[in-house]
Amino acid sequence: MSFSPEHLASSPSDLSGAVAEDFALYREKFRLRLPESLEELRGPIEGVVELPLHVAWSGMTVYDLGKPRQRMGLYRTVLHEGLRDDLERFLNRDLLLQMWPVLRTLVGRTVRSVWGEVFPQLAARSRSAA
């Protein structure tokens, strides 16, 4: 959340409006990146994946999909930092559906809710895993 001088000078009622606006913009950032359908996620299901620096700007850049923790880390990173092309290139529909019940607990609330709202298949996976 950003705090501009206008935010600091606002009354409490105005501040809540500014926070709500920031939150709406944050949600929209993730929504605009989404593919049209999960079918567009045609990333690899095996092997080693190297993420570009604009996605993996902090931490690991190389992930072995054969290692469950690294695979989960890759998906978490791409969901948070990837642009639409990155989502389509690095995520795989079947792996995402398989991992979603656990992965949804590792991503931020905004990412989780935006993906769940747009793709009912993910919400269904969450309910069936519960």
Short mmCIF file of N, CA, C and O in Angstrom, two decimals:
data_model
loop_
_atom_site.label_atom_id
_atom_site.label_comp_id
_atom_site.label_asym_id
_atom_site.label_seq_id
_atom_site.Cartn_x
_atom_site.Cartn_y
_atom_site.Cartn_z
N MET A 1 0.85 -1.16 0.00
CA MET A 1 0.00 0.00 0.00
C MET A 1 0.90 1.23 0.00
O MET A 1 1.87 1.30 0.72
N SER A 2 0.50 2.22 -0.81
CA SER A 2 1.30 3.43 -0.87
C SER A 2 0.73 4.49 0.07
O SER A 2 -0.47 4.53 0.31
N PHE A 3 1.61 5.31 0.61
CA PHE A 3 1.18 6.41 1.47
C PHE A 3 1.75 7.69 0.89
O PHE A 3 2.93 7.96 1.00
N SER A 4 0.89 8.45 0.25
CA SER A 4 1.30 9.74 -0.28
C SER A 4 1.01 10.80 0.77
O SER A 4 0.27 10.55 1.72
N PRO A 5 1.53 12.00 0.61
CA PRO A 5 1.22 13.07 1.56
C PRO A 5 -0.29 13.31 1.66
O PRO A 5 -0.79 13.65 2.72
N GLU A 6 -1.01 13.12 0.56
CA GLU A 6 -2.46 13.31 0.60
C GLU A 6 -3.10 12.31 1.56
O GLU A 6 -4.06 12.62 2.26
N HIS A 7 -2.60 11.05 1.56
CA HIS A 7 -3.14 10.05 2.46
C HIS A 7 -2.92 10.45 3.92
O HIS A 7 -3.79 10.30 4.75
N LEU A 8 -1.75 10.98 4.22
CA LEU A 8 -1.44 11.32 5.60
C LEU A 8 -2.24 12.53 6.07
O LEU A 8 -2.55 12.66 7.25
N ALA A 9 -2.60 13.42 5.16
CA ALA A 9 -3.35 14.61 5.53
C ALA A 9 -4.86 14.37 5.54
O ALA A 9 -5.61 15.24 5.92
N SER A 10 -5.30 13.20 5.14
CA SER A 10 -6.72 12.91 5.03
C SER A 10 -7.33 12.64 6.40
O SER A 10 -6.65 12.22 7.33
N SER A 11 -8.64 12.88 6.48
CA SER A 11 -9.36 12.49 7.68
C SER A 11 -9.51 10.98 7.70
O SER A 11 -9.34 10.33 6.66
N PRO A 12 -9.85 10.36 8.85
CA PRO A 12 -9.98 8.90 8.91
C PRO A 12 -10.97 8.35 7.90
O PRO A 12 -10.73 7.31 7.30
N SER A 13 -12.08 9.04 7.64
CA SER A 13 -13.04 8.50 6.66
C SER A 13 -12.46 8.55 5.25
O SER A 13 -12.69 7.65 4.45
N ASP A 14 -11.72 9.62 4.93
CA ASP A 14 -11.08 9.71 3.63
C ASP A 14 -9.98 8.66 3.49
O ASP A 14 -9.77 8.11 2.43
N LEU A 15 -9.28 8.39 4.58
CA LEU A 15 -8.20 7.42 4.56
C LEU A 15 -8.72 6.04 4.21
O LEU A 15 -8.12 5.34 3.40
N SER A 16 -9.85 5.65 4.77
CA SER A 16 -10.38 4.32 4.45
C SER A 16 -10.75 4.24 2.98
O SER A 16 -10.58 3.21 2.35
N GLY A 17 -11.21 5.34 2.39
CA GLY A 17 -11.51 5.36 0.96
C GLY A 17 -10.24 5.20 0.13
O GLY A 17 -10.23 4.51 -0.87
N ALA A 18 -9.17 5.86 0.57
CA ALA A 18 -7.89 5.75 -0.14
C ALA A 18 -7.35 4.34 -0.06
O ALA A 18 -6.83 3.80 -1.03
N VAL A 19 -7.47 3.73 1.11
CA VAL A 19 -7.00 2.35 1.28
C VAL A 19 -7.81 1.42 0.40
O VAL A 19 -7.26 0.54 -0.26
N ALA A 20 -9.12 1.62 0.36
CA ALA A 20 -9.99 0.78 -0.49
C ALA A 20 -9.62 0.95 -1.96
O ALA A 20 -9.59 -0.03 -2.71
N GLU A 21 -9.30 2.17 -2.36
CA GLU A 21 -8.90 2.42 -3.74
C GLU A 21 -7.58 1.73 -4.06
O GLU A 21 -7.43 1.11 -5.11
N ASP A 22 -6.62 1.81 -3.13
CA ASP A 22 -5.34 1.12 -3.33
C ASP A 22 -5.55 -0.38 -3.45
O ASP A 22 -4.94 -1.04 -4.30
N PHE A 23 -6.41 -0.92 -2.61
CA PHE A 23 -6.69 -2.36 -2.64
C PHE A 23 -7.34 -2.75 -3.97
O PHE A 23 -6.99 -3.77 -4.56
N ALA A 24 -8.27 -1.94 -4.45
CA ALA A 24 -8.93 -2.23 -5.73
C ALA A 24 -7.92 -2.21 -6.87
O ALA A 24 -7.96 -3.07 -7.76
N LEU A 25 -7.00 -1.25 -6.85
CA LEU A 25 -5.96 -1.20 -7.88
C LEU A 25 -5.04 -2.41 -7.80
O LEU A 25 -4.62 -2.96 -8.83
N TYR A 26 -4.71 -2.83 -6.60
CA TYR A 26 -3.86 -4.01 -6.39
C TYR A 26 -4.53 -5.26 -6.95
O TYR A 26 -3.91 -6.05 -7.65
N ARG A 27 -5.82 -5.45 -6.67
CA ARG A 27 -6.58 -6.58 -7.22
C ARG A 27 -6.60 -6.52 -8.74
O ARG A 27 -6.43 -7.54 -9.41
N GLU A 28 -6.83 -5.34 -9.28
CA GLU A 28 -6.92 -5.19 -10.74
C GLU A 28 -5.59 -5.54 -11.41
O GLU A 28 -5.56 -6.08 -12.50
N LYS A 29 -4.48 -5.23 -10.74
CA LYS A 29 -3.16 -5.57 -11.26
C LYS A 29 -3.08 -7.07 -11.54
O LYS A 29 -2.62 -7.49 -12.59
N PHE A 30 -3.56 -7.87 -10.60
CA PHE A 30 -3.51 -9.32 -10.79
C PHE A 30 -4.55 -9.78 -11.81
O PHE A 30 -4.29 -10.66 -12.62
N ARG A 31 -5.72 -9.20 -11.78
CA ARG A 31 -6.79 -9.61 -12.70
C ARG A 31 -6.39 -9.38 -14.15
O ARG A 31 -6.66 -10.20 -15.02
N LEU A 32 -5.72 -8.25 -14.43
CA LEU A 32 -5.32 -7.93 -15.80
C LEU A 32 -4.29 -8.91 -16.36
O LEU A 32 -4.15 -9.03 -17.57
N ARG A 33 -3.58 -9.58 -15.49
CA ARG A 33 -2.54 -10.51 -15.93
C ARG A 33 -3.09 -11.89 -16.28
O ARG A 33 -2.39 -12.70 -16.88
N LEU A 34 -4.29 -12.18 -15.86
CA LEU A 34 -4.84 -13.53 -16.01
C LEU A 34 -5.02 -13.93 -17.47
O LEU A 34 -5.41 -13.10 -18.30
N PRO A 35 -4.80 -15.20 -17.76
CA PRO A 35 -5.11 -15.68 -19.11
C PRO A 35 -6.63 -15.74 -19.29
O PRO A 35 -7.38 -15.68 -18.32
N GLU A 36 -7.07 -15.88 -20.53
CA GLU A 36 -8.50 -15.99 -20.81
C GLU A 36 -9.07 -17.27 -20.19
O GLU A 36 -10.20 -17.29 -19.74
N SER A 37 -8.29 -18.34 -20.23
CA SER A 37 -8.72 -19.62 -19.65
C SER A 37 -7.51 -20.36 -19.12
O SER A 37 -6.37 -20.07 -19.50
N LEU A 38 -7.76 -21.35 -18.29
CA LEU A 38 -6.66 -22.17 -17.76
C LEU A 38 -6.01 -22.99 -18.87
O LEU A 38 -4.86 -23.40 -18.74
N GLU A 39 -6.74 -23.21 -19.97
CA GLU A 39 -6.18 -23.97 -21.10
C GLU A 39 -4.96 -23.29 -21.69
O GLU A 39 -4.14 -23.94 -22.35
N GLU A 40 -4.82 -21.99 -21.48
CA GLU A 40 -3.68 -21.25 -22.01
C GLU A 40 -2.40 -21.49 -21.21
O GLU A 40 -1.32 -21.09 -21.65
N LEU A 41 -2.52 -22.12 -20.05
CA LEU A 41 -1.34 -22.41 -19.23
C LEU A 41 -0.71 -23.68 -19.75
O LEU A 41 -1.11 -24.79 -19.41
N ARG A 42 0.30 -23.52 -20.59
CA ARG A 42 0.93 -24.66 -21.26
C ARG A 42 2.40 -24.79 -20.90
O ARG A 42 3.22 -25.23 -21.70
N GLY A 43 2.71 -24.45 -19.67
CA GLY A 43 4.10 -24.54 -19.21
C GLY A 43 4.55 -25.97 -19.05
O GLY A 43 3.76 -26.91 -19.17
N PRO A 44 5.82 -26.15 -18.78
CA PRO A 44 6.39 -27.50 -18.66
C PRO A 44 5.85 -28.25 -17.44
O PRO A 44 5.41 -27.63 -16.46
N ILE A 45 5.89 -29.58 -17.54
CA ILE A 45 5.47 -30.41 -16.40
C ILE A 45 6.65 -31.16 -15.79
O ILE A 45 6.51 -31.80 -14.76
N GLU A 46 7.80 -31.06 -16.45
CA GLU A 46 9.01 -31.69 -15.93
C GLU A 46 10.22 -30.90 -16.38
O GLU A 46 10.13 -30.02 -17.22
N GLY A 47 11.36 -31.24 -15.78
CA GLY A 47 12.61 -30.59 -16.15
C GLY A 47 12.93 -29.42 -15.24
O GLY A 47 12.34 -29.23 -14.19
N VAL A 48 13.89 -28.65 -15.69
CA VAL A 48 14.38 -27.49 -14.93
C VAL A 48 13.89 -26.23 -15.65
O VAL A 48 13.96 -26.13 -16.86
N VAL A 49 13.39 -25.29 -14.86
CA VAL A 49 12.86 -24.04 -15.40
C VAL A 49 13.68 -22.89 -14.83
O VAL A 49 13.92 -22.83 -13.62
N GLU A 50 14.10 -21.99 -15.72
CA GLU A 50 14.80 -20.79 -15.28
C GLU A 50 13.90 -19.59 -15.53
O GLU A 50 13.50 -19.32 -16.66
N LEU A 51 13.57 -18.89 -14.47
CA LEU A 51 12.71 -17.72 -14.57
C LEU A 51 13.53 -16.49 -14.91
O LEU A 51 14.64 -16.32 -14.42
N PRO A 52 12.96 -15.59 -15.72
CA PRO A 52 13.65 -14.33 -16.00
C PRO A 52 13.67 -13.45 -14.75
O PRO A 52 12.85 -13.61 -13.84
N LEU A 53 14.59 -12.51 -14.73
CA LEU A 53 14.77 -11.67 -13.54
C LEU A 53 13.58 -10.78 -13.22
O LEU A 53 13.36 -10.42 -12.07
N HIS A 54 12.77 -10.43 -14.21
CA HIS A 54 11.60 -9.60 -13.89
C HIS A 54 10.55 -10.39 -13.12
O HIS A 54 9.68 -9.80 -12.50
N VAL A 55 10.65 -11.72 -13.13
CA VAL A 55 9.74 -12.57 -12.35
C VAL A 55 10.41 -12.97 -11.04
O VAL A 55 9.83 -12.84 -9.97
N ALA A 56 11.62 -13.48 -11.13
CA ALA A 56 12.35 -13.96 -9.95
C ALA A 56 13.43 -12.94 -9.59
O ALA A 56 14.61 -13.23 -9.67
N TRP A 57 13.01 -11.77 -9.19
CA TRP A 57 13.94 -10.69 -8.92
C TRP A 57 14.58 -10.80 -7.54
O TRP A 57 15.56 -10.14 -7.26
N SER A 58 14.06 -11.68 -6.71
CA SER A 58 14.61 -11.84 -5.38
C SER A 58 14.61 -13.32 -5.03
O SER A 58 13.56 -13.92 -4.88
N GLY A 59 15.77 -13.91 -4.94
CA GLY A 59 15.82 -15.32 -4.57
C GLY A 59 16.14 -16.22 -5.75
O GLY A 59 16.83 -15.84 -6.69
N MET A 60 15.60 -17.42 -5.68
CA MET A 60 15.90 -18.45 -6.69
C MET A 60 15.41 -18.04 -8.07
O MET A 60 14.37 -17.41 -8.21
N THR A 61 16.18 -18.46 -9.08
CA THR A 61 15.75 -18.25 -10.46
C THR A 61 15.61 -19.58 -11.20
O THR A 61 14.99 -19.62 -12.25
N VAL A 62 16.20 -20.64 -10.66
CA VAL A 62 16.17 -21.95 -11.32
C VAL A 62 15.42 -22.93 -10.42
O VAL A 62 15.71 -23.04 -9.22
N TYR A 63 14.45 -23.63 -11.01
CA TYR A 63 13.59 -24.56 -10.26
C TYR A 63 13.54 -25.90 -10.97
O TYR A 63 13.37 -25.97 -12.19
N ASP A 64 13.65 -26.97 -10.19
CA ASP A 64 13.53 -28.33 -10.70
C ASP A 64 12.09 -28.79 -10.44
O ASP A 64 11.68 -28.96 -9.29
N LEU A 65 11.33 -28.99 -11.51
CA LEU A 65 9.93 -29.39 -11.37
C LEU A 65 9.77 -30.78 -10.77
O LEU A 65 8.69 -31.13 -10.30
N GLY A 66 10.84 -31.56 -10.75
CA GLY A 66 10.80 -32.88 -10.14
C GLY A 66 10.85 -32.84 -8.62
O GLY A 66 10.63 -33.85 -7.96
N LYS A 67 11.12 -31.67 -8.08
CA LYS A 67 11.19 -31.50 -6.62
C LYS A 67 9.96 -30.73 -6.17
O LYS A 67 9.81 -29.54 -6.51
N PRO A 68 9.07 -31.37 -5.41
CA PRO A 68 7.80 -30.74 -5.05
C PRO A 68 7.92 -29.35 -4.41
O PRO A 68 7.15 -28.45 -4.75
N ARG A 69 8.86 -29.15 -3.53
CA ARG A 69 9.01 -27.83 -2.88
C ARG A 69 9.45 -26.77 -3.88
O ARG A 69 8.98 -25.64 -3.83
N GLN A 70 10.35 -27.14 -4.78
CA GLN A 70 10.78 -26.19 -5.80
C GLN A 70 9.64 -25.90 -6.79
O GLN A 70 9.45 -24.75 -7.20
N ARG A 71 8.89 -26.92 -7.15
CA ARG A 71 7.74 -26.73 -8.04
C ARG A 71 6.73 -25.76 -7.40
O ARG A 71 6.24 -24.85 -8.04
N MET A 72 6.45 -25.96 -6.12
CA MET A 72 5.51 -25.10 -5.41
C MET A 72 6.07 -23.67 -5.35
O MET A 72 5.33 -22.70 -5.53
N GLY A 73 7.37 -23.53 -5.11
CA GLY A 73 8.00 -22.21 -5.08
C GLY A 73 7.92 -21.50 -6.41
O GLY A 73 7.67 -20.29 -6.48
N LEU A 74 8.15 -22.24 -7.49
CA LEU A 74 8.05 -21.68 -8.83
C LEU A 74 6.65 -21.13 -9.07
O LEU A 74 6.47 -19.99 -9.50
N TYR A 75 5.64 -21.92 -8.77
CA TYR A 75 4.26 -21.51 -9.02
C TYR A 75 3.88 -20.30 -8.16
O TYR A 75 3.24 -19.37 -8.63
N ARG A 76 4.31 -20.31 -6.93
CA ARG A 76 4.03 -19.18 -6.03
C ARG A 76 4.66 -17.91 -6.58
O ARG A 76 4.03 -16.85 -6.64
N THR A 77 5.91 -18.00 -7.01
CA THR A 77 6.62 -16.84 -7.55
C THR A 77 5.95 -16.33 -8.82
O THR A 77 5.71 -15.13 -8.97
N VAL A 78 5.63 -17.23 -9.73
CA VAL A 78 5.03 -16.82 -11.01
C VAL A 78 3.63 -16.23 -10.79
O VAL A 78 3.28 -15.23 -11.41
N LEU A 79 2.85 -16.81 -9.89
CA LEU A 79 1.53 -16.27 -9.61
C LEU A 79 1.61 -14.84 -9.07
O LEU A 79 0.78 -13.99 -9.40
N HIS A 80 2.60 -14.56 -8.25
CA HIS A 80 2.74 -13.23 -7.66
C HIS A 80 3.42 -12.23 -8.58
O HIS A 80 3.02 -11.06 -8.61
N GLU A 81 4.42 -12.66 -9.32
CA GLU A 81 5.27 -11.71 -10.04
C GLU A 81 5.15 -11.77 -11.55
O GLU A 81 5.59 -10.85 -12.24
N GLY A 82 4.59 -12.85 -12.08
CA GLY A 82 4.55 -13.03 -13.53
C GLY A 82 3.55 -12.16 -14.24
O GLY A 82 2.49 -11.84 -13.70
N LEU A 83 3.89 -11.79 -15.45
CA LEU A 83 2.97 -11.11 -16.35
C LEU A 83 2.18 -12.18 -17.10
O LEU A 83 2.45 -13.36 -16.96
N ARG A 84 1.20 -11.77 -17.90
CA ARG A 84 0.36 -12.76 -18.59
C ARG A 84 1.20 -13.76 -19.39
O ARG A 84 0.97 -14.96 -19.32
N ASP A 85 2.17 -13.27 -20.15
CA ASP A 85 3.01 -14.18 -20.94
C ASP A 85 3.77 -15.15 -20.05
O ASP A 85 3.95 -16.32 -20.42
N ASP A 86 4.21 -14.69 -18.90
CA ASP A 86 4.94 -15.56 -17.96
C ASP A 86 4.01 -16.64 -17.42
O ASP A 86 4.41 -17.80 -17.29
N LEU A 87 2.78 -16.26 -17.08
CA LEU A 87 1.82 -17.24 -16.57
C LEU A 87 1.61 -18.34 -17.59
O LEU A 87 1.64 -19.53 -17.27
N GLU A 88 1.40 -17.95 -18.84
CA GLU A 88 1.16 -18.92 -19.91
C GLU A 88 2.39 -19.78 -20.20
O GLU A 88 2.27 -20.97 -20.50
N ARG A 89 3.55 -19.18 -20.09
CA ARG A 89 4.81 -19.88 -20.42
C ARG A 89 5.29 -20.82 -19.33
O ARG A 89 5.82 -21.90 -19.61
N PHE A 90 5.11 -20.44 -18.05
CA PHE A 90 5.72 -21.20 -16.96
C PHE A 90 4.74 -22.05 -16.15
O PHE A 90 5.17 -22.95 -15.43
N LEU A 91 3.45 -21.74 -16.22
CA LEU A 91 2.46 -22.53 -15.47
C LEU A 91 1.79 -23.54 -16.39
O LEU A 91 1.56 -23.26 -17.56
N ASN A 92 1.47 -24.67 -15.83
CA ASN A 92 0.78 -25.73 -16.56
C ASN A 92 -0.58 -25.94 -15.91
O ASN A 92 -0.68 -26.08 -14.68
N ARG A 93 -1.61 -25.98 -16.72
CA ARG A 93 -2.98 -26.11 -16.23
C ARG A 93 -3.15 -27.29 -15.29
O ARG A 93 -3.69 -27.16 -14.19
N ASP A 94 -2.70 -28.47 -15.72
CA ASP A 94 -2.90 -29.68 -14.92
C ASP A 94 -2.14 -29.61 -13.59
O ASP A 94 -2.67 -30.01 -12.55
N LEU A 95 -0.91 -29.10 -13.63
CA LEU A 95 -0.15 -28.96 -12.39
C LEU A 95 -0.79 -27.94 -11.46
O LEU A 95 -0.86 -28.15 -10.24
N LEU A 96 -1.26 -26.84 -12.03
CA LEU A 96 -1.91 -25.83 -11.20
C LEU A 96 -3.14 -26.41 -10.50
O LEU A 96 -3.32 -26.23 -9.30
N LEU A 97 -3.97 -27.12 -11.25
CA LEU A 97 -5.16 -27.73 -10.65
C LEU A 97 -4.78 -28.74 -9.57
O LEU A 97 -5.40 -28.78 -8.51
N GLN A 98 -3.77 -29.52 -9.84
CA GLN A 98 -3.32 -30.53 -8.87
C GLN A 98 -2.79 -29.88 -7.60
O GLN A 98 -3.09 -30.32 -6.49
N MET A 99 -2.01 -28.81 -7.75
CA MET A 99 -1.35 -28.19 -6.61
C MET A 99 -2.22 -27.16 -5.88
O MET A 99 -1.91 -26.78 -4.76
N TRP A 100 -3.30 -26.70 -6.50
CA TRP A 100 -4.06 -25.57 -5.96
C TRP A 100 -4.51 -25.74 -4.51
O TRP A 100 -4.41 -24.77 -3.75
N PRO A 101 -5.00 -26.89 -4.07
CA PRO A 101 -5.43 -26.97 -2.67
C PRO A 101 -4.35 -26.56 -1.66
O PRO A 101 -4.66 -25.95 -0.64
N VAL A 102 -3.10 -26.88 -1.95
CA VAL A 102 -2.00 -26.47 -1.06
C VAL A 102 -1.46 -25.10 -1.47
O VAL A 102 -1.25 -24.23 -0.63
N LEU A 103 -1.29 -24.91 -2.76
CA LEU A 103 -0.72 -23.65 -3.27
C LEU A 103 -1.55 -22.45 -2.83
O LEU A 103 -0.99 -21.41 -2.47
N ARG A 104 -2.85 -22.58 -2.80
CA ARG A 104 -3.72 -21.46 -2.41
C ARG A 104 -3.43 -20.98 -0.99
O ARG A 104 -3.69 -19.84 -0.65
N THR A 105 -2.88 -21.87 -0.16
CA THR A 105 -2.54 -21.47 1.21
C THR A 105 -1.19 -20.76 1.29
O THR A 105 -0.86 -20.18 2.32
N LEU A 106 -0.41 -20.83 0.21
CA LEU A 106 0.93 -20.24 0.18
C LEU A 106 0.99 -18.90 -0.53
O LEU A 106 1.99 -18.20 -0.43
N VAL A 107 -0.05 -18.57 -1.28
CA VAL A 107 -0.07 -17.30 -1.99
C VAL A 107 -0.86 -16.28 -1.17
O VAL A 107 -1.62 -16.65 -0.27
N GLY A 108 -0.69 -15.04 -1.50
CA GLY A 108 -1.40 -13.98 -0.79
C GLY A 108 -2.90 -14.03 -1.04
O GLY A 108 -3.37 -14.59 -2.02
N ARG A 109 -3.63 -13.44 -0.13
CA ARG A 109 -5.09 -13.43 -0.19
C ARG A 109 -5.61 -12.86 -1.51
O ARG A 109 -6.56 -13.37 -2.08
N THR A 110 -4.99 -11.80 -1.99
CA THR A 110 -5.46 -11.17 -3.23
C THR A 110 -5.27 -12.10 -4.42
O THR A 110 -6.18 -12.27 -5.22
N VAL A 111 -4.10 -12.70 -4.54
CA VAL A 111 -3.85 -13.65 -5.63
C VAL A 111 -4.85 -14.80 -5.55
O VAL A 111 -5.48 -15.18 -6.54
N ARG A 112 -5.01 -15.36 -4.37
CA ARG A 112 -5.93 -16.48 -4.16
C ARG A 112 -7.36 -16.12 -4.56
O ARG A 112 -8.02 -16.85 -5.28
N SER A 113 -7.83 -14.97 -4.12
CA SER A 113 -9.21 -14.61 -4.41
C SER A 113 -9.43 -14.27 -5.88
O SER A 113 -10.43 -14.68 -6.46
N VAL A 114 -8.49 -13.56 -6.50
CA VAL A 114 -8.65 -13.22 -7.92
C VAL A 114 -8.68 -14.48 -8.77
O VAL A 114 -9.55 -14.64 -9.63
N TRP A 115 -7.75 -15.38 -8.56
CA TRP A 115 -7.72 -16.62 -9.34
C TRP A 115 -8.97 -17.47 -9.07
O TRP A 115 -9.54 -18.03 -9.99
N GLY A 116 -9.37 -17.55 -7.82
CA GLY A 116 -10.55 -18.34 -7.48
C GLY A 116 -11.83 -17.78 -8.05
O GLY A 116 -12.73 -18.53 -8.43
N GLU A 117 -11.94 -16.47 -8.12
CA GLU A 117 -13.14 -15.83 -8.67
C GLU A 117 -13.24 -16.02 -10.18
O GLU A 117 -14.31 -16.24 -10.71
N VAL A 118 -12.12 -15.92 -10.87
CA VAL A 118 -12.13 -15.99 -12.32
C VAL A 118 -12.18 -17.43 -12.82
O VAL A 118 -12.80 -17.71 -13.85
N PHE A 119 -11.57 -18.35 -12.08
CA PHE A 119 -11.51 -19.75 -12.52
C PHE A 119 -12.22 -20.65 -11.51
O PHE A 119 -11.61 -21.09 -10.53
N PRO A 120 -13.49 -20.94 -11.73
CA PRO A 120 -14.25 -21.76 -10.79
C PRO A 120 -13.67 -23.16 -10.60
O PRO A 120 -13.88 -23.78 -9.56
N GLN A 121 -12.89 -23.64 -11.58
CA GLN A 121 -12.26 -24.95 -11.44
C GLN A 121 -11.33 -24.98 -10.23
O GLN A 121 -11.21 -25.99 -9.56
N LEU A 122 -10.68 -23.86 -9.96
CA LEU A 122 -9.78 -23.79 -8.81
C LEU A 122 -10.57 -23.81 -7.50
O LEU A 122 -10.20 -24.50 -6.56
N ALA A 123 -11.65 -23.05 -7.48
CA ALA A 123 -12.49 -23.04 -6.27
C ALA A 123 -13.04 -24.44 -6.01
O ALA A 123 -13.10 -24.89 -4.87
N ALA A 124 -13.42 -25.14 -7.07
CA ALA A 124 -13.94 -26.51 -6.92
C ALA A 124 -12.86 -27.44 -6.36
O ALA A 124 -13.16 -28.31 -5.52
N ARG A 125 -11.64 -27.28 -6.79
CA ARG A 125 -10.52 -28.08 -6.28
C ARG A 125 -10.31 -27.82 -4.79
O ARG A 125 -10.03 -28.73 -4.02
N SER A 126 -10.47 -26.57 -4.39
CA SER A 126 -10.31 -26.22 -2.98
C SER A 126 -11.38 -26.88 -2.14
O SER A 126 -11.11 -27.42 -1.06
N ARG A 127 -12.62 -26.87 -2.62
CA ARG A 127 -13.74 -27.47 -1.88
C ARG A 127 -13.59 -28.98 -1.81
O ARG A 127 -13.82 -29.59 -0.77
N SER A 128 -13.17 -29.62 -2.91
CA SER A 128 -13.06 -31.08 -2.92
C SER A 128 -11.90 -31.58 -2.06
O SER A 128 -11.93 -32.69 -1.57
N ALA A 129 -10.89 -30.72 -1.85
CA ALA A 129 -9.75 -31.10 -1.02
C ALA A 129 -10.04 -30.94 0.46
O ALA A 129 -9.36 -31.50 1.30
N ALA A 130 -11.06 -30.14 0.77
CA ALA A 130 -11.37 -29.86 2.18
C ALA A 130 -12.06 -31.03 2.88
O ALA A 130 -12.50 -31.96 2.37
#
